[in-house]
mmCIF file of C-alpha atoms in Angstrom:
data_model
loop_
_atom_site.group_PDB
_atom_site.id
_atom_site.type_symbol
_atom_site.label_atom_id
_atom_site.label_comp_id
_atom_site.label_asym_id
_atom_site.label_seq_id
_atom_site.Cartn_x
_atom_site.Cartn_y
_atom_site.Cartn_z
ATOM 1 C CA MET B 17 22.156 17.246 17.273
ATOM 2 C CA LYS B 18 20.739 13.877 16.358
ATOM 3 C CA LEU B 19 19.477 12.147 13.218
ATOM 4 C CA ARG B 20 15.816 11.232 13.072
ATOM 5 C CA GLN B 21 15.559 7.663 14.269
ATOM 6 C CA ASP B 22 12.282 6.854 12.565
ATOM 7 C CA LEU B 23 13.875 6.973 9.107
ATOM 8 C CA VAL B 24 15.236 3.739 7.689
ATOM 9 C CA LEU B 25 18.090 3.853 5.184
ATOM 10 C CA ARG B 26 17.648 1.345 2.361
ATOM 11 C CA LYS B 27 19.553 0.479 -0.782
ATOM 12 C CA VAL B 28 17.404 0.173 -3.893
ATOM 13 C CA GLY B 29 19.430 -0.698 -6.973
ATOM 14 C CA ASP B 30 22.388 1.674 -6.845
ATOM 15 C CA ASP B 31 20.558 4.285 -4.781
ATOM 16 C CA TYR B 32 20.454 4.923 -1.057
ATOM 17 C CA ILE B 33 17.005 6.081 -0.066
ATOM 18 C CA MET B 34 14.819 6.916 2.923
ATOM 19 C CA VAL B 35 11.060 7.066 2.680
ATOM 20 C CA ASP B 36 9.558 9.700 4.927
ATOM 21 C CA PRO B 37 5.840 9.214 5.551
ATOM 22 C CA SER B 38 4.109 12.569 5.730
ATOM 23 C CA GLN B 39 2.456 13.168 9.069
ATOM 24 C CA GLY B 40 -0.051 15.634 7.695
ATOM 25 C CA MET B 41 -3.578 14.912 6.552
ATOM 26 C CA VAL B 42 -2.575 14.285 2.967
ATOM 27 C CA ASP B 43 -0.960 11.031 1.974
ATOM 28 C CA LEU B 44 2.145 12.338 0.238
ATOM 29 C CA SER B 45 5.329 10.610 1.286
ATOM 30 C CA LYS B 46 8.761 12.043 0.560
ATOM 31 C CA VAL B 47 11.677 10.014 -0.685
ATOM 32 C CA HIS B 48 15.175 11.245 0.212
ATOM 33 C CA THR B 49 18.189 10.047 -1.735
ATOM 34 C CA LEU B 50 21.661 10.017 -0.267
ATOM 35 C CA ASN B 51 24.964 9.598 -2.070
ATOM 36 C CA GLU B 52 27.373 6.945 -0.868
ATOM 37 C CA THR B 53 29.261 9.268 1.481
ATOM 38 C CA ALA B 54 26.097 10.665 3.042
ATOM 39 C CA ALA B 55 24.708 7.132 3.436
ATOM 40 C CA TRP B 56 27.913 6.004 5.126
ATOM 41 C CA LEU B 57 27.821 9.027 7.458
ATOM 42 C CA TRP B 58 24.157 8.329 8.216
ATOM 43 C CA GLU B 59 25.070 4.842 9.398
ATOM 44 C CA GLN B 60 27.984 6.131 11.508
ATOM 45 C CA LEU B 61 25.927 8.879 13.149
ATOM 46 C CA SER B 62 22.717 6.951 13.586
ATOM 47 C CA GLY B 63 21.492 6.929 17.197
ATOM 48 C CA LYS B 64 24.311 9.243 18.389
ATOM 49 C CA GLU B 65 24.463 12.800 19.635
ATOM 50 C CA PHE B 66 26.954 14.624 17.389
ATOM 51 C CA ASP B 67 28.099 17.991 16.046
ATOM 52 C CA GLY B 68 29.842 19.327 12.938
ATOM 53 C CA ASP B 69 33.292 18.455 14.294
ATOM 54 C CA ASP B 70 32.318 14.812 14.664
ATOM 55 C CA VAL B 71 31.204 14.733 11.033
ATOM 56 C CA ALA B 72 34.458 16.398 9.911
ATOM 57 C CA ASP B 73 36.498 13.870 11.922
ATOM 58 C CA LEU B 74 34.661 10.984 10.297
ATOM 59 C CA LEU B 75 35.318 12.437 6.854
ATOM 60 C CA CYS B 76 39.013 12.923 7.629
ATOM 61 C CA ASP B 77 39.344 9.336 8.838
ATOM 62 C CA ARG B 78 37.793 7.902 5.710
ATOM 63 C CA TYR B 79 38.830 10.249 2.951
ATOM 64 C CA ASP B 80 42.059 11.925 2.001
ATOM 65 C CA VAL B 81 40.945 15.502 2.722
ATOM 66 C CA THR B 82 42.285 18.423 4.714
ATOM 67 C CA HIS B 83 40.545 19.196 7.981
ATOM 68 C CA HIS B 84 39.537 22.552 6.566
ATOM 69 C CA GLN B 85 37.801 20.946 3.563
ATOM 70 C CA ALA B 86 36.175 18.314 5.774
ATOM 71 C CA ASN B 87 34.779 21.066 7.991
ATOM 72 C CA LEU B 88 33.259 22.888 5.033
ATOM 73 C CA ASP B 89 31.745 19.658 3.712
ATOM 74 C CA ALA B 90 30.365 18.756 7.136
ATOM 75 C CA ILE B 91 28.682 22.148 7.485
ATOM 76 C CA ALA B 92 27.205 21.910 3.985
ATOM 77 C CA LEU B 93 25.897 18.388 4.616
ATOM 78 C CA LEU B 94 24.314 19.258 7.945
ATOM 79 C CA GLU B 95 22.614 22.253 6.346
ATOM 80 C CA GLU B 96 21.176 19.872 3.749
ATOM 81 C CA PHE B 97 20.004 17.460 6.450
ATOM 82 C CA GLU B 98 18.434 20.332 8.363
ATOM 83 C CA LYS B 99 16.647 21.673 5.272
ATOM 84 C CA ALA B 100 15.345 18.230 4.353
ATOM 85 C CA GLY B 101 14.035 17.725 7.893
ATOM 86 C CA LEU B 102 16.253 14.743 8.644
ATOM 87 C CA LEU B 103 17.411 15.977 12.063
ATOM 88 C CA GLU B 104 15.513 15.384 15.249
ATOM 89 C CA ALA B 105 13.574 18.451 16.325
ATOM 90 C CA MET V 6 -33.664 -8.733 29.104
ATOM 91 C CA GLU V 7 -30.059 -8.496 28.016
ATOM 92 C CA ALA V 8 -29.942 -12.156 27.089
ATOM 93 C CA ASN V 9 -32.399 -11.493 24.257
ATOM 94 C CA THR V 10 -29.980 -9.192 22.510
ATOM 95 C CA VAL V 11 -27.230 -11.817 22.277
ATOM 96 C CA LEU V 12 -27.206 -12.993 18.687
ATOM 97 C CA GLU V 13 -25.546 -16.066 17.428
ATOM 98 C CA LEU V 14 -22.550 -15.492 15.153
ATOM 99 C CA THR V 15 -21.408 -17.652 12.256
ATOM 100 C CA ASN V 16 -17.779 -17.888 11.141
ATOM 101 C CA HIS V 17 -17.023 -17.424 7.453
ATOM 102 C CA TYR V 18 -13.592 -18.056 5.945
ATOM 103 C CA TYR V 19 -12.045 -16.518 2.855
ATOM 104 C CA GLU V 20 -8.639 -16.910 1.315
ATOM 105 C CA ILE V 21 -7.211 -13.923 -0.545
ATOM 106 C CA ALA V 22 -3.658 -14.043 -1.936
ATOM 107 C CA GLY V 23 -2.975 -16.966 0.388
ATOM 108 C CA LEU V 24 -4.118 -15.172 3.542
ATOM 109 C CA GLN V 25 -7.097 -16.400 5.500
ATOM 110 C CA LEU V 26 -9.664 -13.803 6.473
ATOM 111 C CA GLU V 27 -12.249 -14.799 9.071
ATOM 112 C CA LEU V 28 -15.588 -13.019 9.408
ATOM 113 C CA ARG V 29 -17.872 -13.491 12.400
ATOM 114 C CA PHE V 30 -21.265 -12.193 11.417
ATOM 115 C CA PRO V 31 -24.784 -12.698 12.838
ATOM 116 C CA SER V 32 -26.094 -16.063 11.632
ATOM 117 C CA ALA V 33 -29.277 -14.475 10.342
ATOM 118 C CA LEU V 34 -27.356 -12.536 7.681
ATOM 119 C CA ASN V 35 -26.758 -14.064 4.261
ATOM 120 C CA LEU V 36 -23.154 -13.113 3.684
ATOM 121 C CA ASP V 37 -22.998 -14.298 0.067
ATOM 122 C CA HIS V 38 -25.819 -11.894 -0.622
ATOM 123 C CA ILE V 39 -24.165 -9.015 1.248
ATOM 124 C CA LEU V 40 -20.664 -9.634 -0.135
ATOM 125 C CA PRO V 41 -21.160 -11.162 -3.589
ATOM 126 C CA SER V 42 -17.631 -10.315 -4.732
ATOM 127 C CA PHE V 43 -16.244 -12.531 -1.944
ATOM 128 C CA VAL V 44 -18.107 -15.714 -2.961
ATOM 129 C CA GLY V 45 -15.272 -16.958 -5.195
ATOM 130 C CA PHE V 46 -12.807 -16.600 -2.299
ATOM 131 C CA ARG V 47 -14.713 -18.677 0.244
ATOM 132 C CA VAL V 48 -12.939 -21.644 1.793
ATOM 133 C CA GLU V 49 -14.046 -24.377 4.132
ATOM 134 C CA HIS V 50 -12.358 -23.820 7.432
ATOM 135 C CA SER V 51 -8.903 -25.279 7.281
ATOM 136 C CA ASN V 52 -6.701 -25.573 10.317
ATOM 137 C CA LYS V 53 -4.848 -22.592 8.996
ATOM 138 C CA THR V 54 -4.637 -19.606 11.308
ATOM 139 C CA SER V 55 -6.668 -16.605 10.250
ATOM 140 C CA ALA V 56 -4.469 -13.621 9.429
ATOM 141 C CA ALA V 57 -7.338 -11.323 10.408
ATOM 142 C CA VAL V 58 -10.622 -11.729 12.249
ATOM 143 C CA VAL V 59 -13.446 -9.248 11.708
ATOM 144 C CA THR V 60 -16.591 -9.317 13.830
ATOM 145 C CA PHE V 61 -19.841 -7.533 13.082
ATOM 146 C CA ARG V 62 -22.596 -6.999 15.584
ATOM 147 C CA GLU V 63 -25.438 -4.673 15.024
ATOM 148 C CA GLU V 64 -24.726 -2.020 17.578
ATOM 149 C CA GLU V 65 -24.779 1.718 17.986
ATOM 150 C CA VAL V 66 -21.674 3.361 16.603
ATOM 151 C CA PRO V 67 -19.783 4.603 19.686
ATOM 152 C CA SER V 68 -20.037 8.357 20.115
ATOM 153 C CA GLU V 69 -17.497 10.813 18.784
ATOM 154 C CA GLU V 70 -15.592 11.238 22.065
ATOM 155 C CA GLU V 71 -14.533 7.623 21.825
ATOM 156 C CA TRP V 72 -12.981 7.765 18.360
ATOM 157 C CA GLY V 73 -9.564 9.172 19.289
ATOM 158 C CA THR V 74 -7.196 11.564 17.517
ATOM 159 C CA LEU V 75 -8.104 12.393 13.929
ATOM 160 C CA ARG V 76 -5.313 11.213 11.654
ATOM 161 C CA SER V 77 -6.683 11.705 8.182
ATOM 162 C CA ASP V 78 -9.701 12.710 6.234
ATOM 163 C CA ILE V 79 -8.020 12.846 2.842
ATOM 164 C CA SER V 80 -6.311 10.107 0.927
ATOM 165 C CA LEU V 81 -5.277 9.790 -2.667
ATOM 166 C CA VAL V 82 -6.002 6.090 -2.567
ATOM 167 C CA TRP V 83 -8.985 5.685 -0.299
ATOM 168 C CA GLY V 84 -11.188 8.551 -1.436
ATOM 169 C CA ASP V 85 -12.589 11.153 0.917
ATOM 170 C CA ASN V 86 -15.768 9.892 2.554
ATOM 171 C CA PHE V 87 -14.006 8.403 5.546
ATOM 172 C CA ARG V 88 -11.750 9.247 8.449
ATOM 173 C CA PHE V 89 -9.017 7.489 10.364
ATOM 174 C CA TYR V 90 -8.553 8.031 14.086
ATOM 175 C CA GLU V 91 -5.892 6.738 16.404
ATOM 176 C CA GLN V 92 -6.248 5.672 20.021
ATOM 177 C CA LYS V 93 -3.685 4.258 22.410
ATOM 178 C CA ASP V 94 -4.314 0.655 21.418
ATOM 179 C CA ALA V 95 -6.555 0.940 18.396
ATOM 180 C CA PHE V 96 -7.225 2.465 15.017
ATOM 181 C CA VAL V 97 -10.723 3.650 14.183
ATOM 182 C CA THR V 98 -11.961 3.826 10.603
ATOM 183 C CA LEU V 99 -15.106 5.858 10.139
ATOM 184 C CA ILE V 100 -17.345 6.083 7.096
ATOM 185 C CA LYS V 101 -18.922 9.471 7.409
ATOM 186 C CA HIS V 102 -22.578 10.272 6.953
ATOM 187 C CA LYS V 103 -24.600 13.359 7.802
ATOM 188 C CA ILE V 104 -27.144 11.163 9.532
ATOM 189 C CA LYS V 105 -25.570 9.604 12.587
ATOM 190 C CA ASP V 106 -27.592 6.422 12.177
ATOM 191 C CA LYS V 107 -26.026 5.790 8.784
ATOM 192 C CA GLN V 108 -22.413 6.034 9.887
ATOM 193 C CA TRP V 109 -20.237 2.950 9.887
ATOM 194 C CA MET V 110 -17.271 2.462 12.124
ATOM 195 C CA MET V 111 -14.551 -0.094 12.556
ATOM 196 C CA LYS V 112 -12.276 -0.424 15.540
ATOM 197 C CA SER V 113 -9.087 -2.409 14.950
ATOM 198 C CA THR V 114 -6.087 -3.476 16.976
ATOM 199 C CA LYS V 115 -2.974 -1.613 15.865
ATOM 200 C CA ASP V 116 -1.825 -4.544 13.729
ATOM 201 C CA PHE V 117 -5.352 -4.895 12.255
ATOM 202 C CA ARG V 118 -5.487 -8.595 13.146
ATOM 203 C CA GLU V 119 -8.698 -8.070 15.059
ATOM 204 C CA SER V 120 -11.432 -5.667 14.096
ATOM 205 C CA ARG V 121 -14.977 -4.972 15.023
ATOM 206 C CA ILE V 122 -17.461 -3.330 12.694
ATOM 207 C CA TYR V 123 -20.371 -1.230 13.943
ATOM 208 C CA GLY V 124 -23.322 -0.337 11.744
ATOM 209 C CA LYS V 125 -26.921 -1.129 10.835
ATOM 210 C CA ALA V 126 -27.661 -4.318 8.887
ATOM 211 C CA ASP V 127 -30.709 -2.749 7.227
ATOM 212 C CA ASP V 128 -28.481 -0.132 5.569
ATOM 213 C CA LEU V 129 -28.751 -0.721 1.818
ATOM 214 C CA ARG V 130 -25.086 0.118 1.404
ATOM 215 C CA MET V 131 -23.917 -2.352 4.049
ATOM 216 C CA GLY V 132 -22.212 -4.643 1.527
ATOM 217 C CA GLU V 133 -20.299 -1.809 -0.087
ATOM 218 C CA PHE V 134 -19.127 -0.440 3.281
ATOM 219 C CA VAL V 135 -18.200 -3.789 4.805
ATOM 220 C CA SER V 136 -16.283 -4.717 1.641
ATOM 221 C CA TRP V 137 -14.420 -1.422 1.827
ATOM 222 C CA LEU V 138 -13.606 -1.854 5.539
ATOM 223 C CA LEU V 139 -12.352 -5.373 4.827
ATOM 224 C CA MET V 140 -10.053 -3.917 2.191
ATOM 225 C CA VAL V 141 -8.609 -1.570 4.811
ATOM 226 C CA VAL V 142 -8.044 -4.555 7.129
ATOM 227 C CA PHE V 143 -6.562 -6.766 4.437
ATOM 228 C CA GLY V 144 -4.240 -4.046 3.158
ATOM 229 C CA GLN V 145 -2.721 -3.487 6.592
ATOM 230 C CA VAL V 146 -2.588 -7.126 7.713
ATOM 231 C CA GLY V 147 -1.083 -8.136 4.369
ATOM 232 C CA LEU V 148 1.910 -5.847 4.927
ATOM 233 C CA GLN V 149 2.922 -8.138 7.788
ATOM 234 C CA HIS V 150 3.015 -11.059 5.329
ATOM 235 C CA ARG V 151 4.982 -9.377 2.488
ATOM 236 C CA LEU V 152 1.797 -8.548 0.634
ATOM 237 C CA ILE V 153 1.011 -5.131 -0.783
ATOM 238 C CA LEU V 154 -2.464 -4.109 -1.829
ATOM 239 C CA ILE V 155 -1.946 -1.754 -4.737
ATOM 240 C CA HIS V 156 -4.127 0.671 -6.609
ATOM 241 C CA ALA V 157 -3.799 -0.631 -10.167
ATOM 242 C CA SER V 158 -5.470 -2.196 -13.137
ATOM 243 C CA VAL V 159 -3.748 -5.446 -14.049
ATOM 244 C CA ILE V 160 -3.789 -7.684 -17.078
ATOM 245 C CA ALA V 161 -2.653 -11.299 -17.320
ATOM 246 C CA TYR V 162 -0.787 -12.010 -20.551
ATOM 247 C CA GLN V 163 -0.817 -15.533 -21.973
ATOM 248 C CA GLN V 164 -2.323 -16.759 -18.689
ATOM 249 C CA LYS V 165 1.003 -16.512 -16.949
ATOM 250 C CA GLN V 166 2.452 -13.024 -16.685
ATOM 251 C CA GLY V 167 0.913 -9.953 -15.136
ATOM 252 C CA VAL V 168 1.522 -6.289 -15.855
ATOM 253 C CA ALA V 169 0.060 -3.727 -13.452
ATOM 254 C CA PHE V 170 -0.870 -0.238 -14.641
ATOM 255 C CA LEU V 171 -0.573 2.539 -12.077
ATOM 256 C CA GLY V 172 -1.620 6.166 -12.066
ATOM 257 C CA LYS V 173 -3.681 8.788 -10.347
ATOM 258 C CA SER V 174 -7.445 8.443 -10.544
ATOM 259 C CA GLY V 175 -8.597 9.470 -13.989
ATOM 260 C CA THR V 176 -5.249 8.785 -15.663
ATOM 261 C CA GLY V 177 -6.670 5.906 -17.646
ATOM 262 C CA LYS V 178 -5.498 2.695 -15.939
ATOM 263 C CA SER V 179 -8.706 0.872 -16.839
ATOM 264 C CA THR V 180 -8.645 2.353 -20.322
ATOM 265 C CA HIS V 181 -5.108 1.109 -20.872
ATOM 266 C CA SER V 182 -6.103 -2.406 -19.739
ATOM 267 C CA ARG V 183 -9.072 -2.303 -22.084
ATOM 268 C CA LEU V 184 -6.778 -1.318 -24.966
ATOM 269 C CA TRP V 185 -4.666 -4.392 -24.237
ATOM 270 C CA LEU V 186 -7.785 -6.579 -24.263
ATOM 271 C CA GLN V 187 -8.769 -5.143 -27.644
ATOM 272 C CA HIS V 188 -5.424 -5.079 -29.398
ATOM 273 C CA ILE V 189 -3.078 -7.592 -27.765
ATOM 274 C CA PRO V 190 -3.988 -11.261 -28.283
ATOM 275 C CA ASP V 191 -4.184 -13.639 -25.320
ATOM 276 C CA THR V 192 -4.806 -10.938 -22.728
ATOM 277 C CA GLU V 193 -7.196 -11.130 -19.780
ATOM 278 C CA LEU V 194 -8.197 -8.603 -17.124
ATOM 279 C CA LEU V 195 -7.099 -9.940 -13.720
ATOM 280 C CA ASN V 196 -8.304 -7.025 -11.601
ATOM 281 C CA ASP V 197 -9.258 -3.437 -12.392
ATOM 282 C CA ASP V 198 -8.538 -1.543 -9.187
ATOM 283 C CA ASN V 199 -7.071 -3.358 -6.161
ATOM 284 C CA PRO V 200 -4.894 -6.358 -6.871
ATOM 285 C CA VAL V 201 -2.440 -7.720 -4.313
ATOM 286 C CA VAL V 202 1.251 -8.304 -4.939
ATOM 287 C CA ARG V 203 2.975 -10.939 -2.882
ATOM 288 C CA LEU V 204 6.729 -11.306 -2.579
ATOM 289 C CA GLU V 205 7.343 -15.041 -2.168
ATOM 290 C CA GLU V 206 10.132 -16.518 -0.043
ATOM 291 C CA ASP V 207 12.062 -17.429 -3.194
ATOM 292 C CA GLY V 208 11.952 -13.796 -4.325
ATOM 293 C CA ARG V 209 9.335 -14.240 -7.041
ATOM 294 C CA ALA V 210 6.606 -11.602 -7.215
ATOM 295 C CA ILE V 211 3.075 -12.895 -7.701
ATOM 296 C CA ILE V 212 0.025 -10.752 -8.416
ATOM 297 C CA TYR V 213 -3.421 -11.868 -7.239
ATOM 298 C CA GLY V 214 -6.993 -10.968 -8.069
ATOM 299 C CA THR V 215 -9.104 -9.903 -5.074
ATOM 300 C CA PRO V 216 -12.760 -9.268 -4.130
ATOM 301 C CA TRP V 217 -12.070 -5.557 -4.663
ATOM 302 C CA SER V 218 -11.994 -4.201 -8.196
ATOM 303 C CA GLY V 219 -13.413 -0.673 -8.193
ATOM 304 C CA LYS V 220 -16.277 -0.093 -10.577
ATOM 305 C CA THR V 221 -15.492 -3.144 -12.719
ATOM 306 C CA PRO V 222 -16.951 -6.412 -11.437
ATOM 307 C CA CYS V 223 -13.800 -8.508 -11.933
ATOM 308 C CA TYR V 224 -13.310 -10.592 -8.796
ATOM 309 C CA LYS V 225 -10.994 -13.368 -9.903
ATOM 310 C CA ASN V 226 -9.506 -15.794 -7.450
ATOM 311 C CA LYS V 227 -6.382 -16.415 -9.480
ATOM 312 C CA CYS V 228 -2.805 -15.264 -9.765
ATOM 313 C CA VAL V 229 0.059 -14.923 -12.218
ATOM 314 C CA GLU V 230 3.708 -14.020 -11.941
ATOM 315 C CA LEU V 231 4.165 -10.238 -11.888
ATOM 316 C CA LYS V 232 6.323 -9.101 -14.769
ATOM 317 C CA GLY V 233 6.245 -5.448 -13.799
ATOM 318 C CA PHE V 234 4.594 -2.107 -13.158
ATOM 319 C CA VAL V 235 3.893 0.742 -15.557
ATOM 320 C CA ARG V 236 3.061 4.204 -14.269
ATOM 321 C CA LEU V 237 0.824 5.944 -16.780
ATOM 322 C CA GLU V 238 0.577 9.592 -17.530
ATOM 323 C CA GLN V 239 -1.593 11.250 -20.165
ATOM 324 C CA ALA V 240 0.460 12.837 -22.927
ATOM 325 C CA PRO V 241 0.160 13.925 -26.553
ATOM 326 C CA LEU V 242 2.332 10.970 -27.606
ATOM 327 C CA ASN V 243 3.259 7.423 -26.610
ATOM 328 C CA ARG V 244 6.678 7.077 -25.029
ATOM 329 C CA PHE V 245 7.946 4.344 -22.722
ATOM 330 C CA THR V 246 10.898 4.735 -20.321
ATOM 331 C CA TRP V 247 12.359 2.146 -17.929
ATOM 332 C CA LYS V 248 12.967 3.229 -14.328
ATOM 333 C CA LYS V 249 15.661 1.935 -12.009
ATOM 334 C CA GLY V 250 16.576 2.178 -8.340
ATOM 335 C CA MET V 251 15.095 5.147 -6.503
ATOM 336 C CA GLU V 252 13.029 6.179 -9.542
ATOM 337 C CA SER V 253 11.373 2.771 -9.749
ATOM 338 C CA LEU V 254 10.411 2.983 -6.082
ATOM 339 C CA VAL V 255 9.033 6.486 -6.522
ATOM 340 C CA ALA V 256 6.974 5.253 -9.484
ATOM 341 C CA VAL V 257 5.245 2.546 -7.429
ATOM 342 C CA LEU V 258 5.097 4.034 -3.924
ATOM 343 C CA PRO V 259 2.100 6.371 -4.417
ATOM 344 C CA SER V 260 -0.044 3.398 -5.465
ATOM 345 C CA CYS V 261 0.609 1.414 -2.283
ATOM 346 C CA THR V 262 -1.427 1.676 0.846
ATOM 347 C CA ALA V 263 -0.097 1.742 4.393
ATOM 348 C CA LEU V 264 -1.415 3.726 7.292
ATOM 349 C CA ARG V 265 1.579 5.942 7.617
ATOM 350 C CA TRP V 266 1.084 6.741 11.322
ATOM 351 C CA ASN V 267 1.909 3.171 12.179
ATOM 352 C CA LYS V 268 5.674 2.992 11.840
ATOM 353 C CA ASP V 269 5.781 -0.801 11.825
ATOM 354 C CA LEU V 270 3.264 -1.140 9.020
ATOM 355 C CA PHE V 271 4.827 1.648 6.992
ATOM 356 C CA ASN V 272 8.306 0.155 7.345
ATOM 357 C CA ALA V 273 7.007 -3.288 6.438
ATOM 358 C CA MET V 274 5.543 -1.814 3.273
ATOM 359 C CA THR V 275 8.720 0.056 2.335
ATOM 360 C CA ASP V 276 10.829 -3.054 2.993
ATOM 361 C CA THR V 277 8.702 -5.218 0.739
ATOM 362 C CA LEU V 278 8.459 -2.529 -1.905
ATOM 363 C CA SER V 279 12.239 -1.939 -1.965
ATOM 364 C CA GLN V 280 12.776 -5.653 -2.656
ATOM 365 C CA LEU V 281 9.895 -5.819 -5.084
ATOM 366 C CA VAL V 282 11.138 -3.069 -7.400
ATOM 367 C CA GLU V 283 14.433 -4.931 -7.720
ATOM 368 C CA GLN V 284 12.644 -8.142 -8.698
ATOM 369 C CA VAL V 285 10.317 -6.793 -11.367
ATOM 370 C CA ASN V 286 10.582 -4.248 -14.169
ATOM 371 C CA VAL V 287 9.237 -0.766 -13.646
ATOM 372 C CA GLY V 288 8.404 1.561 -16.496
ATOM 373 C CA TYR V 289 6.834 4.925 -17.114
ATOM 374 C CA LEU V 290 4.483 5.429 -20.035
ATOM 375 C CA GLU V 291 3.417 8.770 -21.372
ATOM 376 C CA CYS V 292 0.411 7.796 -23.419
ATOM 377 C CA LEU V 293 -2.627 8.507 -25.505
ATOM 378 C CA PRO V 294 -5.748 6.398 -25.115
ATOM 379 C CA ASP V 295 -5.092 4.499 -28.335
ATOM 380 C CA ALA V 296 -4.072 1.088 -29.666
ATOM 381 C CA ASP V 297 -0.503 2.222 -30.181
ATOM 382 C CA ALA V 298 -0.195 2.936 -26.431
ATOM 383 C CA ALA V 299 -1.076 -0.688 -25.621
ATOM 384 C CA ARG V 300 1.379 -1.938 -28.251
ATOM 385 C CA THR V 301 4.089 0.336 -26.837
ATOM 386 C CA SER V 302 3.825 -1.090 -23.308
ATOM 387 C CA HIS V 303 3.357 -4.628 -24.644
ATOM 388 C CA ASN V 304 6.510 -4.342 -26.759
ATOM 389 C CA ALA V 305 8.496 -2.913 -23.858
ATOM 390 C CA PHE V 306 7.700 -5.937 -21.693
ATOM 391 C CA PHE V 307 7.417 -8.786 -24.124
ATOM 392 C CA GLU V 308 9.237 -7.948 -27.344
ATOM 393 C CA GLU V 309 12.391 -6.088 -26.398
ATOM 394 C CA LYS V 310 15.144 -7.644 -24.405
ATOM 395 C CA VAL V 311 14.329 -6.505 -20.916
ATOM 396 C CA GLU V 312 17.059 -5.756 -18.465
ATOM 397 C CA THR V 313 16.139 -7.125 -15.096
ATOM 398 C CA GLY V 314 17.565 -4.301 -13.059
ATOM 399 C CA LEU V 315 19.702 -6.770 -11.128
#
C-alpha cells in the first residue's frame, strides 16, 4: 500500500495536520490530525510502497516495544488511515 | 468585413492589497461607471508587473461543449448562481442564466494570471458580474503572493488594528461589526464581506479593504495590522473562547477561498493559512446580537492579556 501523495503534513502550533480538499461538488474540506508518532511514520512512509510489517519495524526501531505490540499498533494505525481515506486507492 | 469588428482596447490598472490588476476593456466603455467600487483602487500604470490581466471583448459565450468538466455548482462562499469547469489548460467560470444571451463566462489560465471574459456590454448587470469574476481571479492569483481573500466583516480599531469576524452566511458578521461601531469607541468598518489578508515577509499579517464588500458599499483602499479572527455562532449567551493549533486553523479555513481542484493553489492557501493562524489570535464567540457581544470580543482582544499562541 501507499500513502496519498497529494496530502501535505503541516505543523500548526503543537498539532500535526493535513487538509484534505473535498473533491465533491460541495466545498467542505476535511482536516486530519495526527499525533507525533503517526506524523513521524507519515514522513518515513511517504512516497514508499509498504505493508504492516514495515510499519511495525519502524516502530520497533524507534520505540522500546515488543514486536508483537508493534504489530498490533501497526495494524490499528493502518486501519485508521484506511478509514480516514489517507491511503492511495 | 472582419476588420470592422476589431475594437480598440484600453488598459486600466488597479492596485488591491499591493497586487496590480490589469484590465483590458473596449475603449468605448466607461469603466469607472461600470465598476464604481474599483475607482478608489485605480493607479497610473507603474512599471510594476501586473499579477493578473483580464481582457473583455464583447463576444458570444462559447457553446457548452467547450466549457470542460463540471467541477462545482455549489459553494458555501461563492453562492450558487455559477459553475466552475476544468479543461486541460484552463478553468472556466460560468454565471448561469436561463437565457443563453445573458450568460457570462470567463476562461482563465490555471494560475488565473490571464483571463478572458465573455458577455454582452448592454447587460444591465455587467458591472456586478465583472466585479464578481474579478474577485474570483484576485482570490486565486493572490494565493500565489501569500494573500488570502476571506469571507468576513472586518473592523479597524483605533485606526491601526483589525479584527475579522467570520461565520456562515446569516450568522451575523455584519451585525457584530455594527455593534462594535455603536458601542466601542474609535471603531471603523474596513470591509463588510471580502477583505484580503496578506502575510508579509517579516511575518506580520495585514488586512486590506477591497472593491468587494457584499451588500454594504464599503470599498476602502486602506489597511491595518490584523490582530485576529473571531468565528461567530449564534447562541443564547455571549461566551468567548481562544483557539489554538489545529482548532484555530479549522476556525478560519471555511472562510477562505481556493479552487480546491487545483492542488498548487489549494496548497498555497493552506501554507499561508497555517502560518497565519500562528501569527494572529483566533477566537470563537457564541453570541447574541447585543452590545454585550461586542464588548465581549473587544475585551478578549484589547483588554485581557492575550497569549500570542507562539
